[in-house]
mmCIF file with all atom_site columns, C-alpha atoms in Angstrom:
data_model
loop_
_atom_site.group_PDB
_atom_site.id
_atom_site.type_symbol
_atom_site.label_atom_id
_atom_site.label_alt_id
_atom_site.label_comp_id
_atom_site.label_asym_id
_atom_site.label_entity_id
_atom_site.label_seq_id
_atom_site.pdbx_PDB_ins_code
_atom_site.Cartn_x
_atom_site.Cartn_y
_atom_site.Cartn_z
_atom_site.occupancy
_atom_site.B_iso_or_equiv
_atom_site.pdbx_formal_charge
_atom_site.auth_seq_id
_atom_site.auth_comp_id
_atom_site.auth_asym_id
_atom_site.auth_atom_id
_atom_site.pdbx_PDB_model_num
ATOM 1   C CA . MET A 1 1   ? -70.544 6.311   -28.173 1.00 42.00 ? 660 MET A CA 1
ATOM 2   C CA . GLY A 1 2   ? -70.330 9.537   -26.152 1.00 40.00 ? 661 GLY A CA 1
ATOM 3   C CA . GLU A 1 3   ? -70.765 9.313   -22.545 1.00 41.00 ? 662 GLU A CA 1
ATOM 4   C CA . ALA A 1 4   ? -72.363 12.955  -22.122 1.00 40.00 ? 663 ALA A CA 1
ATOM 5   C CA . GLN A 1 5   ? -75.111 11.501  -23.972 1.00 38.00 ? 664 GLN A CA 1
ATOM 6   C CA . THR A 1 6   ? -75.256 9.520   -21.771 1.00 37.00 ? 665 THR A CA 1
ATOM 7   C CA . ALA A 1 7   ? -77.022 11.791  -19.413 1.00 37.00 ? 666 ALA A CA 1
ATOM 8   C CA . GLU A 1 8   ? -78.874 13.143  -20.837 1.00 37.00 ? 667 GLU A CA 1
ATOM 9   C CA . LEU A 1 9   ? -81.868 9.996   -20.678 1.00 35.00 ? 668 LEU A CA 1
ATOM 10  C CA . GLU A 1 10  ? -81.950 7.344   -16.806 1.00 34.00 ? 669 GLU A CA 1
ATOM 11  C CA . MET A 1 11  ? -83.882 4.064   -17.322 1.00 36.00 ? 670 MET A CA 1
ATOM 12  C CA . LYS A 1 12  ? -84.275 1.164   -14.625 1.00 35.00 ? 671 LYS A CA 1
ATOM 13  C CA . PRO A 1 13  ? -85.701 -2.374  -15.403 1.00 32.00 ? 672 PRO A CA 1
ATOM 14  C CA . GLU A 1 14  ? -88.546 -3.485  -13.141 1.00 32.00 ? 673 GLU A CA 1
ATOM 15  C CA . ILE A 1 15  ? -88.571 -7.267  -12.819 1.00 30.00 ? 674 ILE A CA 1
ATOM 16  C CA . ALA A 1 16  ? -90.584 -9.263  -10.319 1.00 28.00 ? 675 ALA A CA 1
ATOM 17  C CA . PHE A 1 17  ? -90.041 -13.010 -10.257 1.00 28.00 ? 676 PHE A CA 1
ATOM 18  C CA . GLY A 1 18  ? -91.593 -14.616 -7.172  1.00 31.00 ? 677 GLY A CA 1
ATOM 19  C CA . ARG A 1 19  ? -89.868 -17.462 -5.408  1.00 32.00 ? 678 ARG A CA 1
ATOM 20  C CA . LEU A 1 20  ? -91.869 -20.666 -5.689  1.00 30.00 ? 679 LEU A CA 1
ATOM 21  C CA . ALA A 1 21  ? -92.740 -22.783 -2.667  1.00 33.00 ? 680 ALA A CA 1
ATOM 22  C CA . ARG A 1 22  ? -91.387 -26.299 -2.535  1.00 34.00 ? 681 ARG A CA 1
ATOM 23  C CA . SER A 1 23  ? -92.858 -29.437 -0.925  1.00 32.00 ? 682 SER A CA 1
ATOM 24  C CA . CYS A 1 24  ? -91.124 -32.522 0.402   1.00 34.00 ? 683 CYS A CA 1
ATOM 25  C CA . ILE A 1 25  ? -94.118 -34.886 0.062   1.00 34.00 ? 684 ILE A CA 1
ATOM 26  C CA . ALA A 1 26  ? -93.080 -37.952 -1.947  1.00 38.00 ? 685 ALA A CA 1
ATOM 27  C CA . PRO A 1 27  ? -96.122 -38.103 -4.262  1.00 36.00 ? 686 PRO A CA 1
ATOM 28  C CA . GLY A 1 28  ? -95.422 -34.507 -5.258  1.00 40.00 ? 687 GLY A CA 1
ATOM 29  C CA . LEU A 1 29  ? -91.763 -35.078 -6.106  1.00 37.00 ? 688 LEU A CA 1
ATOM 30  C CA . ILE A 1 30  ? -92.199 -34.624 -9.861  1.00 38.00 ? 689 ILE A CA 1
ATOM 31  C CA . LEU A 1 31  ? -94.161 -31.420 -9.265  1.00 35.00 ? 690 LEU A CA 1
ATOM 32  C CA . VAL A 1 32  ? -91.459 -30.213 -6.884  1.00 34.00 ? 691 VAL A CA 1
ATOM 33  C CA . LEU A 1 33  ? -88.755 -30.868 -9.470  1.00 36.00 ? 692 LEU A CA 1
ATOM 34  C CA . GLY A 1 34  ? -90.849 -29.123 -12.083 1.00 41.00 ? 693 GLY A CA 1
ATOM 35  C CA . LEU A 1 35  ? -91.282 -26.061 -9.873  1.00 33.00 ? 694 LEU A CA 1
ATOM 36  C CA . TRP A 1 36  ? -87.557 -26.059 -9.077  1.00 36.00 ? 695 TRP A CA 1
ATOM 37  C CA . SER A 1 37  ? -86.756 -26.163 -12.784 1.00 40.00 ? 696 SER A CA 1
ATOM 38  C CA . PHE A 1 38  ? -89.217 -23.332 -13.476 1.00 33.00 ? 697 PHE A CA 1
ATOM 39  C CA . ASP A 1 39  ? -87.681 -21.268 -10.673 1.00 39.00 ? 698 ASP A CA 1
ATOM 40  C CA . ARG A 1 40  ? -84.200 -21.715 -12.150 1.00 39.00 ? 699 ARG A CA 1
ATOM 41  C CA . GLN A 1 41  ? -85.517 -20.676 -15.569 1.00 37.00 ? 700 GLN A CA 1
ATOM 42  C CA . ALA A 1 42  ? -87.173 -17.604 -14.049 1.00 33.00 ? 701 ALA A CA 1
ATOM 43  C CA . ALA A 1 43  ? -83.884 -16.543 -12.466 1.00 38.00 ? 702 ALA A CA 1
ATOM 44  C CA . ALA A 1 44  ? -82.084 -17.026 -15.791 1.00 40.00 ? 703 ALA A CA 1
ATOM 45  C CA . ALA A 1 45  ? -84.813 -15.053 -17.559 1.00 41.00 ? 704 ALA A CA 1
ATOM 46  C CA . SER A 1 46  ? -84.301 -12.208 -15.083 1.00 47.00 ? 705 SER A CA 1
ATOM 47  C CA . ASP A 1 47  ? -80.586 -12.057 -15.914 1.00 58.00 ? 706 ASP A CA 1
ATOM 48  C CA . GLU A 1 48  ? -81.261 -12.229 -19.642 1.00 65.00 ? 707 GLU A CA 1
ATOM 49  C CA . LEU A 1 49  ? -83.914 -9.514  -19.442 1.00 72.00 ? 708 LEU A CA 1
ATOM 50  C CA . GLU A 1 50  ? -81.454 -7.245  -17.639 1.00 75.00 ? 709 GLU A CA 1
ATOM 51  C CA . TYR A 1 51  ? -78.897 -8.013  -20.366 1.00 74.00 ? 710 TYR A CA 1
ATOM 52  C CA . PHE A 1 52  ? -81.411 -6.932  -23.022 1.00 79.00 ? 711 PHE A CA 1
ATOM 53  C CA . HIS A 1 53  ? -82.318 -3.756  -21.114 1.00 80.00 ? 712 HIS A CA 1
ATOM 54  C CA . GLU A 1 54  ? -78.646 -2.821  -20.761 1.00 79.00 ? 713 GLU A CA 1
ATOM 55  C CA . CYS A 1 55  ? -78.205 -3.235  -24.515 1.00 82.00 ? 714 CYS A CA 1
ATOM 56  C CA . VAL A 1 56  ? -81.143 -0.881  -25.145 1.00 83.00 ? 715 VAL A CA 1
ATOM 57  C CA . LYS A 1 57  ? -79.628 1.783   -22.885 1.00 81.00 ? 716 LYS A CA 1
ATOM 58  C CA . GLN A 1 58  ? -76.214 1.426   -24.506 1.00 79.00 ? 717 GLN A CA 1
ATOM 59  C CA . GLU A 1 59  ? -77.390 1.396   -28.121 1.00 83.00 ? 718 GLU A CA 1
ATOM 60  C CA . LEU A 1 60  ? -80.139 4.041   -28.037 1.00 83.00 ? 719 LEU A CA 1
ATOM 61  C CA . PRO A 1 61  ? -77.782 7.042   -28.505 1.00 79.00 ? 720 PRO A CA 1
ATOM 62  C CA . THR A 1 62  ? -76.029 5.350   -31.461 1.00 79.00 ? 721 THR A CA 1
ATOM 63  C CA . THR A 1 63  ? -79.349 4.387   -33.067 1.00 83.00 ? 722 THR A CA 1
ATOM 64  C CA . LEU A 1 64  ? -80.608 7.963   -32.751 1.00 80.00 ? 723 LEU A CA 1
ATOM 65  C CA . HIS A 1 65  ? -77.340 9.318   -34.147 1.00 77.00 ? 724 HIS A CA 1
ATOM 66  C CA . LEU A 1 66  ? -77.499 7.038   -37.189 1.00 80.00 ? 725 LEU A CA 1
ATOM 67  C CA . PHE A 1 67  ? -81.128 8.031   -37.780 1.00 82.00 ? 726 PHE A CA 1
ATOM 68  C CA . VAL A 1 68  ? -80.229 11.740  -37.722 1.00 78.00 ? 727 VAL A CA 1
ATOM 69  C CA . ILE A 1 69  ? -77.288 11.164  -40.104 1.00 78.00 ? 728 ILE A CA 1
ATOM 70  C CA . LYS A 1 70  ? -79.600 9.380   -42.550 1.00 84.00 ? 729 LYS A CA 1
ATOM 71  C CA . ASN A 1 71  ? -82.701 11.582  -42.228 1.00 81.00 ? 730 ASN A CA 1
ATOM 72  C CA . GLY A 1 72  ? -81.420 14.891  -40.854 1.00 77.00 ? 731 GLY A CA 1
ATOM 73  C CA . PRO A 1 73  ? -82.334 16.434  -37.484 1.00 71.00 ? 732 PRO A CA 1
ATOM 74  C CA . ASP A 1 74  ? -85.768 17.425  -38.812 1.00 75.00 ? 733 ASP A CA 1
ATOM 75  C CA . GLY A 1 75  ? -86.503 13.757  -39.423 1.00 79.00 ? 734 GLY A CA 1
ATOM 76  C CA . LEU A 1 76  ? -87.225 13.321  -35.716 1.00 76.00 ? 735 LEU A CA 1
ATOM 77  C CA . THR A 1 77  ? -90.068 15.845  -35.771 1.00 76.00 ? 736 THR A CA 1
ATOM 78  C CA . ARG A 1 78  ? -91.188 15.916  -39.423 1.00 74.00 ? 737 ARG A CA 1
ATOM 79  C CA . ALA A 1 79  ? -92.935 12.538  -39.178 1.00 73.00 ? 738 ALA A CA 1
ATOM 80  C CA . GLU A 1 80  ? -92.644 11.622  -35.517 1.00 78.00 ? 739 GLU A CA 1
ATOM 81  C CA . ASP A 1 81  ? -94.688 8.392   -35.574 1.00 84.00 ? 740 ASP A CA 1
ATOM 82  C CA . SER A 1 82  ? -92.750 7.052   -38.550 1.00 87.00 ? 741 SER A CA 1
ATOM 83  C CA . ALA A 1 83  ? -89.426 8.072   -37.005 1.00 86.00 ? 742 ALA A CA 1
ATOM 84  C CA . LYS A 1 84  ? -90.366 6.345   -33.745 1.00 87.00 ? 743 LYS A CA 1
ATOM 85  C CA . VAL A 1 85  ? -91.197 3.112   -35.535 1.00 90.00 ? 744 VAL A CA 1
ATOM 86  C CA . ASP A 1 86  ? -87.938 3.165   -37.520 1.00 90.00 ? 745 ASP A CA 1
ATOM 87  C CA . ILE A 1 87  ? -85.834 3.790   -34.410 1.00 88.00 ? 746 ILE A CA 1
ATOM 88  C CA . VAL A 1 88  ? -87.661 1.157   -32.349 1.00 91.00 ? 747 VAL A CA 1
ATOM 89  C CA . ASN A 1 89  ? -87.284 -1.418  -35.119 1.00 91.00 ? 748 ASN A CA 1
ATOM 90  C CA . SER A 1 90  ? -83.573 -0.703  -35.545 1.00 90.00 ? 749 SER A CA 1
ATOM 91  C CA . LEU A 1 91  ? -82.854 -0.719  -31.811 1.00 88.00 ? 750 LEU A CA 1
ATOM 92  C CA . PHE A 1 92  ? -84.858 -3.878  -31.190 1.00 89.00 ? 751 PHE A CA 1
ATOM 93  C CA . SER A 1 93  ? -83.130 -5.627  -34.084 1.00 89.00 ? 752 SER A CA 1
ATOM 94  C CA . VAL A 1 94  ? -79.646 -4.752  -32.788 1.00 86.00 ? 753 VAL A CA 1
ATOM 95  C CA . CYS A 1 95  ? -80.324 -5.863  -29.219 1.00 86.00 ? 754 CYS A CA 1
ATOM 96  C CA . ARG A 1 96  ? -82.296 -8.950  -30.236 1.00 84.00 ? 755 ARG A CA 1
ATOM 97  C CA . GLN A 1 97  ? -79.385 -10.076 -32.419 1.00 85.00 ? 756 GLN A CA 1
ATOM 98  C CA . ARG A 1 98  ? -76.908 -9.357  -29.640 1.00 78.00 ? 757 ARG A CA 1
ATOM 99  C CA . ALA A 1 99  ? -79.005 -11.493 -27.289 1.00 76.00 ? 758 ALA A CA 1
ATOM 100 C CA . VAL A 1 100 ? -79.115 -14.343 -29.818 1.00 76.00 ? 759 VAL A CA 1
ATOM 101 C CA . ASP A 1 101 ? -75.364 -14.116 -30.396 1.00 73.00 ? 760 ASP A CA 1
ATOM 102 C CA . SER A 1 102 ? -74.866 -14.414 -26.636 1.00 69.00 ? 761 SER A CA 1
ATOM 103 C CA . SER A 1 103 ? -77.200 -17.437 -26.396 1.00 69.00 ? 762 SER A CA 1
ATOM 104 C CA . HIS A 1 104 ? -79.872 -15.394 -24.614 1.00 65.00 ? 763 HIS A CA 1
ATOM 105 C CA . ARG A 1 105 ? -83.513 -16.110 -25.333 1.00 67.00 ? 764 ARG A CA 1
ATOM 106 C CA . VAL A 1 106 ? -85.278 -13.152 -23.722 1.00 66.00 ? 765 VAL A CA 1
ATOM 107 C CA . ASP A 1 107 ? -86.154 -9.795  -25.270 1.00 70.00 ? 766 ASP A CA 1
ATOM 108 C CA . ASP A 1 108 ? -88.590 -7.033  -24.370 1.00 77.00 ? 767 ASP A CA 1
ATOM 109 C CA . ARG A 1 109 ? -90.164 -5.066  -27.214 1.00 85.00 ? 768 ARG A CA 1
ATOM 110 C CA . SER A 1 110 ? -92.246 -2.928  -24.831 1.00 86.00 ? 769 SER A CA 1
ATOM 111 C CA . TYR A 1 111 ? -89.074 -1.728  -23.066 1.00 82.00 ? 770 TYR A CA 1
ATOM 112 C CA . VAL A 1 112 ? -87.694 -0.525  -26.401 1.00 87.00 ? 771 VAL A CA 1
ATOM 113 C CA . ASP A 1 113 ? -90.987 1.254   -27.128 1.00 87.00 ? 772 ASP A CA 1
ATOM 114 C CA . ASP A 1 114 ? -90.934 2.952   -23.717 1.00 87.00 ? 773 ASP A CA 1
ATOM 115 C CA . SER A 1 115 ? -87.272 3.966   -23.992 1.00 84.00 ? 774 SER A CA 1
ATOM 116 C CA . VAL A 1 116 ? -87.680 5.551   -27.418 1.00 85.00 ? 775 VAL A CA 1
ATOM 117 C CA . GLY A 1 117 ? -90.976 7.127   -26.369 1.00 85.00 ? 776 GLY A CA 1
ATOM 118 C CA . SER A 1 118 ? -89.278 8.715   -23.354 1.00 84.00 ? 777 SER A CA 1
ATOM 119 C CA . PHE A 1 119 ? -86.710 10.321  -25.652 1.00 81.00 ? 778 PHE A CA 1
ATOM 120 C CA . PHE A 1 120 ? -89.354 11.699  -28.008 1.00 81.00 ? 779 PHE A CA 1
ATOM 121 C CA . LYS A 1 121 ? -91.180 13.316  -25.084 1.00 83.00 ? 780 LYS A CA 1
ATOM 122 C CA . GLN A 1 122 ? -88.042 15.386  -24.459 1.00 79.00 ? 781 GLN A CA 1
ATOM 123 C CA . ILE A 1 123 ? -87.649 16.602  -28.045 1.00 75.00 ? 782 ILE A CA 1
ATOM 124 C CA . PRO A 1 124 ? -89.771 19.775  -27.584 1.00 78.00 ? 783 PRO A CA 1
ATOM 125 C CA . ARG A 1 125 ? -87.506 20.784  -24.698 1.00 75.00 ? 784 ARG A CA 1
ATOM 126 C CA . PHE A 1 126 ? -84.392 20.181  -26.814 1.00 70.00 ? 785 PHE A CA 1
ATOM 127 C CA . VAL A 1 127 ? -85.860 22.151  -29.704 1.00 69.00 ? 786 VAL A CA 1
ATOM 128 C CA . GLU A 1 128 ? -86.798 25.075  -27.438 1.00 76.00 ? 787 GLU A CA 1
ATOM 129 C CA . LEU A 1 129 ? -83.347 25.104  -25.851 1.00 71.00 ? 788 LEU A CA 1
ATOM 130 C CA . GLN A 1 130 ? -81.738 25.164  -29.285 1.00 70.00 ? 789 GLN A CA 1
ATOM 131 C CA . ARG A 1 131 ? -84.034 28.005  -30.361 1.00 77.00 ? 790 ARG A CA 1
ATOM 132 C CA . GLN A 1 132 ? -83.167 30.022  -27.255 1.00 80.00 ? 791 GLN A CA 1
ATOM 133 C CA . THR A 1 133 ? -79.448 29.426  -27.764 1.00 75.00 ? 792 THR A CA 1
ATOM 134 C CA . GLU A 1 134 ? -79.564 30.524  -31.405 1.00 79.00 ? 793 GLU A CA 1
ATOM 135 C CA . GLN A 1 135 ? -81.554 33.628  -30.449 1.00 85.00 ? 794 GLN A CA 1
ATOM 136 C CA . LEU A 1 136 ? -79.057 34.477  -27.717 1.00 81.00 ? 795 LEU A CA 1
ATOM 137 C CA . TRP A 1 137 ? -76.131 34.229  -30.130 1.00 79.00 ? 796 TRP A CA 1
ATOM 138 C CA . LYS A 1 138 ? -77.913 36.721  -32.387 1.00 88.00 ? 797 LYS A CA 1
ATOM 139 C CA . SER A 1 139 ? -79.099 39.161  -29.722 1.00 91.00 ? 798 SER A CA 1
ATOM 140 C CA . ASP A 1 140 ? -76.278 39.001  -27.172 1.00 90.00 ? 799 ASP A CA 1
ATOM 141 C CA . PRO A 1 141 ? -73.204 37.093  -28.398 1.00 91.00 ? 800 PRO A CA 1
ATOM 142 C CA . ASP A 1 142 ? -71.167 38.073  -25.311 1.00 92.00 ? 801 ASP A CA 1
ATOM 143 C CA . LYS A 1 143 ? -73.762 36.447  -23.028 1.00 90.00 ? 802 LYS A CA 1
ATOM 144 C CA . ALA A 1 144 ? -73.844 33.359  -25.265 1.00 87.00 ? 803 ALA A CA 1
ATOM 145 C CA . ILE A 1 145 ? -70.056 32.987  -24.995 1.00 92.00 ? 804 ILE A CA 1
ATOM 146 C CA . GLU A 1 146 ? -70.245 33.410  -21.220 1.00 93.00 ? 805 GLU A CA 1
ATOM 147 C CA . ASP A 1 147 ? -72.969 30.769  -20.907 1.00 89.00 ? 806 ASP A CA 1
ATOM 148 C CA . GLN A 1 148 ? -70.977 28.401  -23.089 1.00 88.00 ? 807 GLN A CA 1
ATOM 149 C CA . ALA A 1 149 ? -67.900 28.811  -20.880 1.00 91.00 ? 808 ALA A CA 1
ATOM 150 C CA . VAL A 1 150 ? -69.960 28.132  -17.747 1.00 92.00 ? 809 VAL A CA 1
ATOM 151 C CA . ARG A 1 151 ? -71.533 24.996  -19.277 1.00 89.00 ? 810 ARG A CA 1
ATOM 152 C CA . THR A 1 152 ? -68.187 23.619  -20.426 1.00 90.00 ? 811 THR A CA 1
ATOM 153 C CA . TYR A 1 153 ? -66.587 23.455  -16.977 1.00 93.00 ? 812 TYR A CA 1
ATOM 154 C CA . PRO A 1 154 ? -69.058 20.983  -15.363 1.00 90.00 ? 813 PRO A CA 1
ATOM 155 C CA . LEU A 1 155 ? -68.923 18.853  -18.526 1.00 87.00 ? 814 LEU A CA 1
ATOM 156 C CA . CYS A 1 156 ? -65.136 18.735  -18.247 1.00 90.00 ? 815 CYS A CA 1
ATOM 157 C CA . LEU A 1 157 ? -65.345 17.757  -14.572 1.00 93.00 ? 816 LEU A CA 1
ATOM 158 C CA . GLU A 1 158 ? -67.839 14.954  -15.102 1.00 89.00 ? 817 GLU A CA 1
ATOM 159 C CA . GLY A 1 159 ? -66.174 13.654  -18.259 1.00 87.00 ? 818 GLY A CA 1
ATOM 160 C CA . THR A 1 160 ? -62.782 13.537  -16.528 1.00 91.00 ? 819 THR A CA 1
ATOM 161 C CA . ALA A 1 161 ? -64.307 11.841  -13.491 1.00 91.00 ? 820 ALA A CA 1
ATOM 162 C CA . ARG A 1 162 ? -65.824 9.152   -15.707 1.00 86.00 ? 821 ARG A CA 1
ATOM 163 C CA . ARG A 1 163 ? -62.486 8.562   -17.418 1.00 88.00 ? 822 ARG A CA 1
ATOM 164 C CA . LEU A 1 164 ? -60.665 8.268   -14.085 1.00 92.00 ? 823 LEU A CA 1
ATOM 165 C CA . ALA A 1 165 ? -63.357 5.963   -12.697 1.00 89.00 ? 824 ALA A CA 1
ATOM 166 C CA . ARG A 1 166 ? -63.020 3.690   -15.729 1.00 85.00 ? 825 ARG A CA 1
ATOM 167 C CA . THR A 1 167 ? -59.243 3.499   -15.615 1.00 88.00 ? 826 THR A CA 1
ATOM 168 C CA . SER A 1 168 ? -58.510 3.348   -11.886 1.00 91.00 ? 827 SER A CA 1
ATOM 169 C CA . ASP A 1 169 ? -59.758 2.016   -8.563  1.00 92.00 ? 828 ASP A CA 1
ATOM 170 C CA . ASP A 1 170 ? -59.195 5.362   -6.862  1.00 95.00 ? 829 ASP A CA 1
ATOM 171 C CA . PRO A 1 171 ? -61.768 6.534   -4.291  1.00 95.00 ? 830 PRO A CA 1
ATOM 172 C CA . ALA A 1 172 ? -64.163 9.346   -5.161  1.00 95.00 ? 831 ALA A CA 1
ATOM 173 C CA . ASP A 1 173 ? -62.180 12.045  -3.324  1.00 95.00 ? 832 ASP A CA 1
ATOM 174 C CA . THR A 1 174 ? -59.022 11.200  -5.315  1.00 96.00 ? 833 THR A CA 1
ATOM 175 C CA . ILE A 1 175 ? -61.010 11.286  -8.540  1.00 96.00 ? 834 ILE A CA 1
ATOM 176 C CA . GLU A 1 176 ? -62.489 14.639  -7.516  1.00 96.00 ? 835 GLU A CA 1
ATOM 177 C CA . HIS A 1 177 ? -59.035 16.159  -6.970  1.00 97.00 ? 836 HIS A CA 1
ATOM 178 C CA . GLY A 1 178 ? -57.854 14.735  -10.299 1.00 96.00 ? 837 GLY A CA 1
ATOM 179 C CA . ALA A 1 179 ? -60.840 16.147  -12.177 1.00 95.00 ? 838 ALA A CA 1
ATOM 180 C CA . LEU A 1 180 ? -60.484 19.588  -10.596 1.00 96.00 ? 839 LEU A CA 1
ATOM 181 C CA . ALA A 1 181 ? -56.787 19.685  -11.528 1.00 96.00 ? 840 ALA A CA 1
ATOM 182 C CA . ALA A 1 182 ? -57.405 18.465  -15.089 1.00 95.00 ? 841 ALA A CA 1
ATOM 183 C CA . CYS A 1 183 ? -60.159 21.042  -15.660 1.00 95.00 ? 842 CYS A CA 1
ATOM 184 C CA . GLU A 1 184 ? -58.376 24.035  -14.159 1.00 96.00 ? 843 GLU A CA 1
ATOM 185 C CA . LYS A 1 185 ? -57.968 25.582  -17.620 1.00 95.00 ? 844 LYS A CA 1
ATOM 186 C CA . SER A 1 186 ? -61.707 25.253  -18.274 1.00 94.00 ? 845 SER A CA 1
ATOM 187 C CA . ARG A 1 187 ? -62.376 26.847  -14.887 1.00 96.00 ? 846 ARG A CA 1
ATOM 188 C CA . GLN A 1 188 ? -60.053 29.761  -15.629 1.00 96.00 ? 847 GLN A CA 1
ATOM 189 C CA . THR A 1 189 ? -61.725 30.258  -19.013 1.00 95.00 ? 848 THR A CA 1
ATOM 190 C CA . ILE A 1 190 ? -64.912 31.292  -17.200 1.00 96.00 ? 849 ILE A CA 1
ATOM 191 C CA . PHE A 1 191 ? -63.148 34.086  -15.322 1.00 96.00 ? 850 PHE A CA 1
ATOM 192 C CA . ASP A 1 192 ? -61.187 35.146  -18.420 1.00 96.00 ? 851 ASP A CA 1
ATOM 193 C CA . THR A 1 193 ? -64.324 35.245  -20.568 1.00 95.00 ? 852 THR A CA 1
ATOM 194 C CA . TYR A 1 194 ? -66.209 37.442  -18.124 1.00 95.00 ? 853 TYR A CA 1
ATOM 195 C CA . SER A 1 195 ? -63.146 39.640  -17.643 1.00 95.00 ? 854 SER A CA 1
ATOM 196 C CA . SER A 1 196 ? -62.809 40.178  -21.402 1.00 95.00 ? 855 SER A CA 1
ATOM 197 C CA . HIS A 1 197 ? -66.366 41.548  -21.367 1.00 94.00 ? 856 HIS A CA 1
ATOM 198 C CA . GLY A 1 198 ? -65.616 43.930  -18.513 1.00 94.00 ? 857 GLY A CA 1
ATOM 199 C CA . LYS A 1 199 ? -67.396 41.756  -15.955 1.00 94.00 ? 858 LYS A CA 1
ATOM 200 C CA . SER A 1 200 ? -66.443 39.486  -13.075 1.00 95.00 ? 859 SER A CA 1
ATOM 201 C CA . TYR A 1 201 ? -67.777 35.982  -12.466 1.00 95.00 ? 860 TYR A CA 1
ATOM 202 C CA . ASP A 1 202 ? -69.311 35.527  -9.023  1.00 95.00 ? 861 ASP A CA 1
ATOM 203 C CA . PRO A 1 203 ? -67.057 33.307  -6.826  1.00 94.00 ? 862 PRO A CA 1
ATOM 204 C CA . GLU A 1 204 ? -70.185 32.014  -5.085  1.00 96.00 ? 863 GLU A CA 1
ATOM 205 C CA . ALA A 1 205 ? -71.530 30.817  -8.431  1.00 95.00 ? 864 ALA A CA 1
ATOM 206 C CA . MET A 1 206 ? -68.261 28.961  -9.021  1.00 96.00 ? 865 MET A CA 1
ATOM 207 C CA . LYS A 1 207 ? -68.502 27.438  -5.563  1.00 96.00 ? 866 LYS A CA 1
ATOM 208 C CA . ALA A 1 208 ? -72.036 26.260  -6.333  1.00 95.00 ? 867 ALA A CA 1
ATOM 209 C CA . LEU A 1 209 ? -70.873 24.601  -9.594  1.00 94.00 ? 868 LEU A CA 1
ATOM 210 C CA . GLU A 1 210 ? -68.145 22.685  -7.783  1.00 96.00 ? 869 GLU A CA 1
ATOM 211 C CA . GLN A 1 211 ? -70.397 21.719  -4.885  1.00 96.00 ? 870 GLN A CA 1
ATOM 212 C CA . GLU A 1 212 ? -72.892 20.262  -7.354  1.00 95.00 ? 871 GLU A CA 1
ATOM 213 C CA . PHE A 1 213 ? -70.091 18.229  -8.957  1.00 95.00 ? 872 PHE A CA 1
ATOM 214 C CA . HIS A 1 214 ? -69.043 17.023  -5.487  1.00 96.00 ? 873 HIS A CA 1
ATOM 215 C CA . ARG A 1 215 ? -72.651 16.000  -4.739  1.00 94.00 ? 874 ARG A CA 1
ATOM 216 C CA . LYS A 1 216 ? -73.074 14.018  -7.970  1.00 92.00 ? 875 LYS A CA 1
ATOM 217 C CA . LEU A 1 217 ? -69.610 12.435  -8.013  1.00 95.00 ? 876 LEU A CA 1
ATOM 218 C CA . PRO A 1 218 ? -70.245 9.246   -5.961  1.00 94.00 ? 877 PRO A CA 1
ATOM 219 C CA . ASP A 1 219 ? -73.147 8.300   -8.228  1.00 90.00 ? 878 ASP A CA 1
ATOM 220 C CA . VAL A 1 220 ? -71.096 9.111   -11.366 1.00 88.00 ? 879 VAL A CA 1
ATOM 221 C CA . VAL A 1 221 ? -68.258 6.861   -10.171 1.00 91.00 ? 880 VAL A CA 1
ATOM 222 C CA . THR A 1 222 ? -70.586 4.015   -9.188  1.00 90.00 ? 881 THR A CA 1
ATOM 223 C CA . ARG A 1 223 ? -72.568 4.050   -12.435 1.00 85.00 ? 882 ARG A CA 1
ATOM 224 C CA . THR A 1 224 ? -69.431 4.288   -14.569 1.00 83.00 ? 883 THR A CA 1
ATOM 225 C CA . ARG A 1 225 ? -67.804 1.310   -12.864 1.00 87.00 ? 884 ARG A CA 1
ATOM 226 C CA . ASN A 1 226 ? -71.026 -0.699  -13.037 1.00 82.00 ? 885 ASN A CA 1
ATOM 227 C CA . ASP A 1 227 ? -71.167 -0.061  -16.796 1.00 75.00 ? 886 ASP A CA 1
ATOM 228 C CA . VAL A 1 228 ? -67.539 -1.163  -17.170 1.00 73.00 ? 887 VAL A CA 1
ATOM 229 C CA . ARG A 1 229 ? -68.166 -4.333  -15.177 1.00 78.00 ? 888 ARG A CA 1
ATOM 230 C CA . LYS A 1 230 ? -71.260 -5.243  -17.209 1.00 70.00 ? 889 LYS A CA 1
ATOM 231 C CA . ALA A 1 231 ? -69.480 -4.565  -20.492 1.00 63.00 ? 890 ALA A CA 1
ATOM 232 C CA . THR A 1 232 ? -66.603 -6.806  -19.358 1.00 64.00 ? 891 THR A CA 1
ATOM 233 C CA . GLN A 1 233 ? -69.006 -9.594  -18.438 1.00 63.00 ? 892 GLN A CA 1
ATOM 234 C CA . GLN A 1 234 ? -70.627 -9.430  -21.852 1.00 53.00 ? 893 GLN A CA 1
#
């Protein structure tokens, strides 16, 4: 599954398992052992719940993609409640089965509901953005091409950074230099595109794009390597 998608939606599990007090009084030994056993089970449940949540985050883009292939893009908005139910059921089924296959006993239907619901809340924004893009291509194709060139460069930088973070132990500054070098052609395309339209791209705007990439990079590297580590553990 694509990783840009991956940004698109950022979900964090909230789990609170309190530590249980223990007593050393002899008559309460059985109770103490029972509480100790319950505490161990609670810790295991926490790990298994996190496993289930990670599955939901990983599989949501694929589940949405399969739904769109089967029902068309309009299927998400034509009958939203029905679409939501279908996607929730499919996603829950996949992650529940994965948990069972991994000898995990914990699932969380409400987390699936919330995750899918969060996506559906963003659909109007996606639809409006698509409408604006289509209108721009009709009314001002030169501007649409320029915007596309500007959007492509940051995507190249982040995508390359993720690839380098997955395949190396290099520090963030080394990854940054590697991404900038790999995406030089995409960077130049911005200047060439504007030049072909008799314009010049503002160097300060380019500087701002690259500073934003620099700001986000440590988090991109950390999250990518965390995902790799969790996938390896599974």
